[in-house]
Short mmCIF file of C-alpha atoms and ligand atoms in Angstrom, two decimals:
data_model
loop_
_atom_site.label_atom_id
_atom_site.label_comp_id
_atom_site.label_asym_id
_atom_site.label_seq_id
_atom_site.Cartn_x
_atom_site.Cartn_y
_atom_site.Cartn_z
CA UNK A 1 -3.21 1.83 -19.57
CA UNK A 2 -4.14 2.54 -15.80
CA UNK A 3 -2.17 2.45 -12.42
CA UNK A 4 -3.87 0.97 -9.26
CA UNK A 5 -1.15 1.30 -7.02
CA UNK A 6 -0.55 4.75 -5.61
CA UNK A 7 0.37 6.99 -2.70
CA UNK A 8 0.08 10.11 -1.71
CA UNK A 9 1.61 12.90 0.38
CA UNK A 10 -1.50 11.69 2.84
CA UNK A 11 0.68 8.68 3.42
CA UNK A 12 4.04 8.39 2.55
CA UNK A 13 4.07 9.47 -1.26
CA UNK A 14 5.40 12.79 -1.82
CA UNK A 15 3.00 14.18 -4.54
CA UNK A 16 -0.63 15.74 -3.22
CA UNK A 17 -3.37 13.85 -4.33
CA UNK A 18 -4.31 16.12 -6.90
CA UNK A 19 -0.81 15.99 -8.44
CA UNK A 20 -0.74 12.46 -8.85
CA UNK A 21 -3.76 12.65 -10.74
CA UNK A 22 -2.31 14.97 -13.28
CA UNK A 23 1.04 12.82 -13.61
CA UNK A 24 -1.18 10.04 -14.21
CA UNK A 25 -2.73 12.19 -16.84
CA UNK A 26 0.67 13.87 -18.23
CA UNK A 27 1.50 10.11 -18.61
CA UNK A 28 -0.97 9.02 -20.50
CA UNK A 29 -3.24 6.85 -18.21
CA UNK A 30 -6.69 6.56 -18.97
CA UNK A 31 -7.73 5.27 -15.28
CA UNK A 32 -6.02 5.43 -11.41
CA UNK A 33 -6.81 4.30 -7.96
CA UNK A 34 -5.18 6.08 -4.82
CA UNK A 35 -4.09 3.70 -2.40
CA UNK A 36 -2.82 5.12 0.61
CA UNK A 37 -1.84 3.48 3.85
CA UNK A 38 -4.21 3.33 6.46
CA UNK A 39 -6.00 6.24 5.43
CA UNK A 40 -8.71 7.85 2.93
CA UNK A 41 -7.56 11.35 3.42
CA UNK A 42 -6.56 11.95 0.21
CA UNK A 43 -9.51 10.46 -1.64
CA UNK A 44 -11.76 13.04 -2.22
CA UNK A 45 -8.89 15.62 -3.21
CA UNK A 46 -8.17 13.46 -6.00
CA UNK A 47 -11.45 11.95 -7.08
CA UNK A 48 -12.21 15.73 -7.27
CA UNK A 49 -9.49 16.62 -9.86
CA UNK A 50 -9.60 13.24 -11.38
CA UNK A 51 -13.36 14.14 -12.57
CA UNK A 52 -12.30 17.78 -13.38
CA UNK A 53 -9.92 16.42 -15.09
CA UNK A 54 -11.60 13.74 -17.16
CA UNK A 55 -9.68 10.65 -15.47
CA UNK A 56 -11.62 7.47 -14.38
CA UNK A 57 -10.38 7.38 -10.61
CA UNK A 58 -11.19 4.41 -7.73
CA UNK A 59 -10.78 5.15 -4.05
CA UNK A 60 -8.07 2.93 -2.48
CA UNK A 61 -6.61 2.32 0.68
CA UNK A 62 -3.73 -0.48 1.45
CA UNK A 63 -3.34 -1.81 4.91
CA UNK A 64 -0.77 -3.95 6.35
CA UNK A 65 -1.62 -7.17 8.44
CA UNK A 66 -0.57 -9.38 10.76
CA UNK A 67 1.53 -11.78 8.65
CA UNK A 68 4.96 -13.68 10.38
CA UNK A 69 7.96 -11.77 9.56
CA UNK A 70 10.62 -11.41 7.57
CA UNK A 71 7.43 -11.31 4.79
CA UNK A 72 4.77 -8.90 5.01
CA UNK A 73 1.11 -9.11 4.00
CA UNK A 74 -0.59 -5.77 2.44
CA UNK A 75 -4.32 -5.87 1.55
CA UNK A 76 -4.95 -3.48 -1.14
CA UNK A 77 -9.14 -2.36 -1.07
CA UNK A 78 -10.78 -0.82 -3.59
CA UNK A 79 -14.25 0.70 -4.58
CA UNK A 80 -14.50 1.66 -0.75
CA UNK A 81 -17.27 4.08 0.24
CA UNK A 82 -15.56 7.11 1.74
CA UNK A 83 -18.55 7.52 4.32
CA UNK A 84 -18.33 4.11 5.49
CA UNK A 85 -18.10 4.43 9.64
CA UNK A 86 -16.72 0.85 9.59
CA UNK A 87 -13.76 2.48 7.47
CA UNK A 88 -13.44 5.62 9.45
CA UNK A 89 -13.00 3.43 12.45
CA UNK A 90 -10.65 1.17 11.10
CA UNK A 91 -8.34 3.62 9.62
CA UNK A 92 -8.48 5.40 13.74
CA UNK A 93 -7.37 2.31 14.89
CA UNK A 94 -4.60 1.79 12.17
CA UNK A 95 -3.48 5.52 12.98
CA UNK A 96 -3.42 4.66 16.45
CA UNK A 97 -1.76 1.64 15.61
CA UNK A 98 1.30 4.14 14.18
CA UNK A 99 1.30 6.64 17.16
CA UNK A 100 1.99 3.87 19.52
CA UNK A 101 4.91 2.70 17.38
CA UNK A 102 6.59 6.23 15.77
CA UNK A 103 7.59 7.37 19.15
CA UNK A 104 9.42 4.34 20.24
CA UNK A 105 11.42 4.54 17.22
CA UNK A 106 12.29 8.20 17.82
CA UNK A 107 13.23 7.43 21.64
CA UNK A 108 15.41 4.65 20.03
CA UNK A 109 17.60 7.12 17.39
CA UNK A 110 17.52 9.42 20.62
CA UNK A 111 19.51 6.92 22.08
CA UNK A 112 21.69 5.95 19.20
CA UNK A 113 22.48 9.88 19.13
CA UNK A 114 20.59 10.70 16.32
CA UNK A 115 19.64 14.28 16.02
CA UNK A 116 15.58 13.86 15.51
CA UNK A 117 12.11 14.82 17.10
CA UNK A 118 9.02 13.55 16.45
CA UNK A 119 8.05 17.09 15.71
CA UNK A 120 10.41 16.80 12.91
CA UNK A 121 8.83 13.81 11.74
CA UNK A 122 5.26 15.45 12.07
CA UNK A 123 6.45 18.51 10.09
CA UNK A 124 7.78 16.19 7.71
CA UNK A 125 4.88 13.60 7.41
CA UNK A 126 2.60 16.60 6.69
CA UNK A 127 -0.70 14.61 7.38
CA UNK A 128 -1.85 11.95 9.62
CA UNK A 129 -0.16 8.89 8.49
CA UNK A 130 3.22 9.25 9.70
CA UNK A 131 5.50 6.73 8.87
CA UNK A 132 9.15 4.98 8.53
CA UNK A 133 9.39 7.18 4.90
CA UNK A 134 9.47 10.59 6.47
CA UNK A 135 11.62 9.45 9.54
CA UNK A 136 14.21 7.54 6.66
CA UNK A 137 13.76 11.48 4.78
CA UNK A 138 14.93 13.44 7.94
CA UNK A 139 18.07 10.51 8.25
CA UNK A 140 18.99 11.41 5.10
CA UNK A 141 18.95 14.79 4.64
CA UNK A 142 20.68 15.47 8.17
CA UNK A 143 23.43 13.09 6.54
CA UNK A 144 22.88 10.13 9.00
CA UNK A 145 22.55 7.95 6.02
CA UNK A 146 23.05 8.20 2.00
CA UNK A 147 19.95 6.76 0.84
CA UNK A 148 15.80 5.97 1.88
CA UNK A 149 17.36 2.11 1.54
CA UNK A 150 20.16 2.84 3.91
CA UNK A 151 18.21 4.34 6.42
CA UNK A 152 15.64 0.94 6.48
CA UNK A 153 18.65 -1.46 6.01
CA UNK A 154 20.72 0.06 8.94
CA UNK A 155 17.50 1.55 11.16
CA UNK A 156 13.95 1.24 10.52
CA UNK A 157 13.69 -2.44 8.64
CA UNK A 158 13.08 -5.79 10.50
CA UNK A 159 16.82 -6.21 12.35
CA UNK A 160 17.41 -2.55 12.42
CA UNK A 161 18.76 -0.10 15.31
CA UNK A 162 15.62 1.32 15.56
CA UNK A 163 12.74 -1.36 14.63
CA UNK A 164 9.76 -1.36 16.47
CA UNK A 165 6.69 -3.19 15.29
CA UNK A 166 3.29 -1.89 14.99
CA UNK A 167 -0.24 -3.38 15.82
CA UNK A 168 -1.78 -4.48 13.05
CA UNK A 169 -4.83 -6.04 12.37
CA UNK A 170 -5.47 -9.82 11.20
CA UNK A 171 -6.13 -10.20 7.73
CA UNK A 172 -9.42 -11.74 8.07
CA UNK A 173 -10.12 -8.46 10.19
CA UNK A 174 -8.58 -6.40 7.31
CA UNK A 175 -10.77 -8.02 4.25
CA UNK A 176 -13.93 -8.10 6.84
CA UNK A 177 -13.30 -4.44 7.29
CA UNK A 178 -12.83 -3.24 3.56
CA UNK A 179 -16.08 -5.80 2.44
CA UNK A 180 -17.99 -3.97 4.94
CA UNK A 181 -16.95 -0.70 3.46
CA UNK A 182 -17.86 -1.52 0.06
CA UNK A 183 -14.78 -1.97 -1.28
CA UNK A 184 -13.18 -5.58 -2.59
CA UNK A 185 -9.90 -7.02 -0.83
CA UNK A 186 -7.26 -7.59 -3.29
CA UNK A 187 -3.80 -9.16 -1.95
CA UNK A 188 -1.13 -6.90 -2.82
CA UNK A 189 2.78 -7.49 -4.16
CA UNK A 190 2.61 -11.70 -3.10
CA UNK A 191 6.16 -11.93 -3.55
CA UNK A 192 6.37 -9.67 -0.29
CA UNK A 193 4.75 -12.62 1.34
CA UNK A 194 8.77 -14.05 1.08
CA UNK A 195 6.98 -17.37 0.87
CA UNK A 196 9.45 -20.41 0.94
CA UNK A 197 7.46 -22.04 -1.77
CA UNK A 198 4.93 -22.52 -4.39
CA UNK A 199 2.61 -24.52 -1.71
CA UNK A 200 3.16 -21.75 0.91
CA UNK A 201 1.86 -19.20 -1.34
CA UNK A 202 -0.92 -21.02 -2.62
CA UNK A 203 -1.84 -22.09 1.36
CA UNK A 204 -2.06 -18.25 2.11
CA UNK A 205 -4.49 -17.29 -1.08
CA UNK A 206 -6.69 -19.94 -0.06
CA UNK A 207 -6.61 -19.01 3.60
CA UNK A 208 -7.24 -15.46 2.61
CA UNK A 209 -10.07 -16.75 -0.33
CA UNK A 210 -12.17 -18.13 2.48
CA UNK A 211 -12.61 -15.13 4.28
CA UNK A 212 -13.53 -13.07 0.98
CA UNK A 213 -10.69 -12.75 -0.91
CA UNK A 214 -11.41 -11.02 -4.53
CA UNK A 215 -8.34 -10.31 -6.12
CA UNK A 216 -5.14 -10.85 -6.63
CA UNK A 217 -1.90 -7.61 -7.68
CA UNK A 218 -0.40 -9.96 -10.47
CA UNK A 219 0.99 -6.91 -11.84
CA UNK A 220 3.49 -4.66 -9.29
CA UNK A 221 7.45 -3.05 -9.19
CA UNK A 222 8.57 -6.01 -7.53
CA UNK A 223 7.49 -8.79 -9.84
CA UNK A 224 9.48 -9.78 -13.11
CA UNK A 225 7.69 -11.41 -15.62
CA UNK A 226 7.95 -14.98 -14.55
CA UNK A 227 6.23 -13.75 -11.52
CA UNK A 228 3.23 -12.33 -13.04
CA UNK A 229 3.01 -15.35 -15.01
CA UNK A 230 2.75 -17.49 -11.96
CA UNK A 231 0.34 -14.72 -9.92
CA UNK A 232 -1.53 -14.61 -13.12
CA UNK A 233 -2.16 -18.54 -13.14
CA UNK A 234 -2.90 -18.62 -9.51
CA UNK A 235 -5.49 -15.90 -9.72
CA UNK A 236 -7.09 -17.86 -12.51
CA UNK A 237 -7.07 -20.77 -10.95
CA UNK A 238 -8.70 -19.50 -7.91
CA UNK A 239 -11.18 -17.15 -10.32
CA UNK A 240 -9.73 -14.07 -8.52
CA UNK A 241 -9.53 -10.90 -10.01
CA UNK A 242 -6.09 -9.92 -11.61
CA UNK A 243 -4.99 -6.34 -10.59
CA UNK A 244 -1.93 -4.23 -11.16
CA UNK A 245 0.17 -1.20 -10.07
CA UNK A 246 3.36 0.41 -9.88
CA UNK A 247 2.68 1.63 -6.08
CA UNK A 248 4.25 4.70 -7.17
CA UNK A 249 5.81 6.50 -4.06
CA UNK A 250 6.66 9.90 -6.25
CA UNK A 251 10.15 10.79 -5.34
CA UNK A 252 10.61 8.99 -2.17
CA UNK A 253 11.16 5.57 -4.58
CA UNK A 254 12.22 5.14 -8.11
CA UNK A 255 9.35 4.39 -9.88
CA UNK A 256 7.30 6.17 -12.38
CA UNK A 257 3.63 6.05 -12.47
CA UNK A 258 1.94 3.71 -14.77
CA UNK A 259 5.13 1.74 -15.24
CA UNK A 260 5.82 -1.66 -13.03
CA UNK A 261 9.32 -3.19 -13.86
CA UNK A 262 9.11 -2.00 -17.58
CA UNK A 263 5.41 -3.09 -17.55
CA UNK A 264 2.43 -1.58 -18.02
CA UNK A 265 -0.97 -1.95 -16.21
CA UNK A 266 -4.03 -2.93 -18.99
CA UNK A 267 -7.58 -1.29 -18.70
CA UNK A 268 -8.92 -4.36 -18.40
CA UNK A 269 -8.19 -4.88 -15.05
CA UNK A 270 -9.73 -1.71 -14.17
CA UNK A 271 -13.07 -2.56 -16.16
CA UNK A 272 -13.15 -5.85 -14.56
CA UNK A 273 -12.33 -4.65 -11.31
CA UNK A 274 -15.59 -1.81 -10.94
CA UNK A 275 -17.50 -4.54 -12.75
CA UNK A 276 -17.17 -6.38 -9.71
CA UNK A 277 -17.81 -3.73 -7.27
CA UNK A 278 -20.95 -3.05 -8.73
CA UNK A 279 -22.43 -6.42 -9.24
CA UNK A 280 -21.65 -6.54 -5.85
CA UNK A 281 -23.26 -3.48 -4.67
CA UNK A 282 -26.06 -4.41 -7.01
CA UNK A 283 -26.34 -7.11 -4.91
CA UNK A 284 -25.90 -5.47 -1.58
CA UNK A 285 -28.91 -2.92 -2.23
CA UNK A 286 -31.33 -5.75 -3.15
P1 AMP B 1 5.38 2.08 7.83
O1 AMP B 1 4.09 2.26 7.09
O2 AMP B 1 5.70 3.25 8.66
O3 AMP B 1 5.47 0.80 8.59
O4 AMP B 1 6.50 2.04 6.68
C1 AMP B 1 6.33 1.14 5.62
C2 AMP B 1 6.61 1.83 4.31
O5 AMP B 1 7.99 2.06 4.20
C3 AMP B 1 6.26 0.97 3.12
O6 AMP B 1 4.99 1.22 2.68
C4 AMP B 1 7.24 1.43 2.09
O7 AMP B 1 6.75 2.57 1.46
C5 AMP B 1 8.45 1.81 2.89
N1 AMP B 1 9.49 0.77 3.00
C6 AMP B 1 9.43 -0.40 3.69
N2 AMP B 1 10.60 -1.07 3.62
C7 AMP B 1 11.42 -0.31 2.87
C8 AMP B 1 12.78 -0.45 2.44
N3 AMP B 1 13.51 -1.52 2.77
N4 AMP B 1 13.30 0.53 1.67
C9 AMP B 1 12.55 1.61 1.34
N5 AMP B 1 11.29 1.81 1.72
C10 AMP B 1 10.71 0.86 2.47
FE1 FE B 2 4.65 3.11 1.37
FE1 FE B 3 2.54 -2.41 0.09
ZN1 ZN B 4 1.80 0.52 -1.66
#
């Protein structure tokens, strides 16, 4: 069994890269993929104890793009070469993206009279991406509110005291971006998409398939099983890769690694997936 969905203390997880390799181990998982938000910081930490350790490891990254609220579309790319300057640049923009946004939201609890700095959230955050996680972290602890969900329901989420939006890029941007790196686009978690029906899903894969779509995350902590039996069918029908992940948080959400609503994630979607990120670097280098 494997996990493809993962974060990181370089986002908003709250296990170091090199400790969610060894939980992945510990649990019994014969392959993982990092996938941190908008950044590739903590790739090489954990590809390094991942091959120390003896664990078959992809470099990840997930990015959010422009999509029409209340859903929200998250590209998931994997296979990406760490040296790419077309990545490097897109995850400074992304970044940039977040330091345009984090302030206002601070200014905005500021005015609500809520005890908080952004050097708080910095210190908390620990690396570059800082997000709504660590500012929810500081609202809880300081007693503001009794849970990460609170804190989003009543602050940070779409409708909240403190929303702001950030820039994000378009998704044809996105899975241009992560093709150029090397890596293959995958669309993460569909049922975020809060689609109103079968034909509105199937609308946005085939937008997104014409602009290099490879894959689809049939397999995530949102979907029950009827919904990996319908992601599963669509990705078939549309001969996209089938992925799958718990987009384990550590313990900033309750999920374990390797485990996705009581389901686990099998190797074959692994195998498949660097099958196809070679063929197509195969390609590439002809
Ligand atoms: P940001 O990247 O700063 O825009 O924050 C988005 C992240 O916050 C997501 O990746 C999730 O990890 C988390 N998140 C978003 N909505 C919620 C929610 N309603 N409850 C808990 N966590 C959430
Ligand atoms: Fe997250
Ligand atoms: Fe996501
Ligand atoms: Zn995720």
């Amino acid at each position: 069994m494997v996990d493809l969905h993962s974060h990181s203390t370089a986002s908003d997880g709250t296990l170091a890269p090199a400790e969610v390799v060894r939980v992945a181990i510990d649990r019994g998982l014969s392959a993982l993929a990092l996938t941190d938000h908008d950044t590739i910081d903590g790739i090489a930490e954990a590809s390094a104890e991942a091959n120390r350790l003896g664990l078959d490891f992809l470099p990840g990254i997930e990015i959010s793009a422009e999509y029409p609220h209340p859903g929200t579309l998250h590209l998931l790319g994997y296979g990406i070469d760490p040296q790419s300057t077309i990545l490097r640049d897109m995850t400074k923009t992304l970044l940039a993206g977040r330091d345009n946004r984090n302030p206002k939201i601070i200014d905005k609890l500021q005015k609500l009279n809520v005890a908080i700095t952004m050097e708080e959230v910095d210190r908390e955050a620990g690396g570059n991406v800082v997000g709504r996680p660590h500012i929810a972290a500081i609202l809880v602890r300081k007693g503001y509110v009794g849970s990460i969900k609170q804190a989003f329901d009543k602050y940070l989420a779409p409708g909240g005291l403190a929303y702001f939006d950030k820039e994000r890029l378009s998704p044809g941007k996105a899975i241009g971006m992560i093709l150029e790196s090397g890596g293959l686009p995958v669309l993460a978690h569909p049922i975020q998409l809060r689609y109103e029906n079968d034909a509105q899903l199937e609308r946005v894969v085939k937008d997104l398939l014409d602009v290099g779509l490879a894959g689809i995350e049939v397999i995530h902590s949102d979907h029950d099983a009827k919904l990996v039996e319908k992601y599963s069918t669509l990705a078939e029908r549309f001969g996209l890769l089938k992925t799958g992940g718990s987009d384990f948080h550590g313990t900033n959400k309750k999920i374990e690694l390797g485990i996705a609503n009581g389901r686990r994630i099998p190797r074959q979607f692994f195998d498949d997936l660097v099958s196809a990120i070679n063929s197509r670097k195969a390609v590439a280098s002809k």
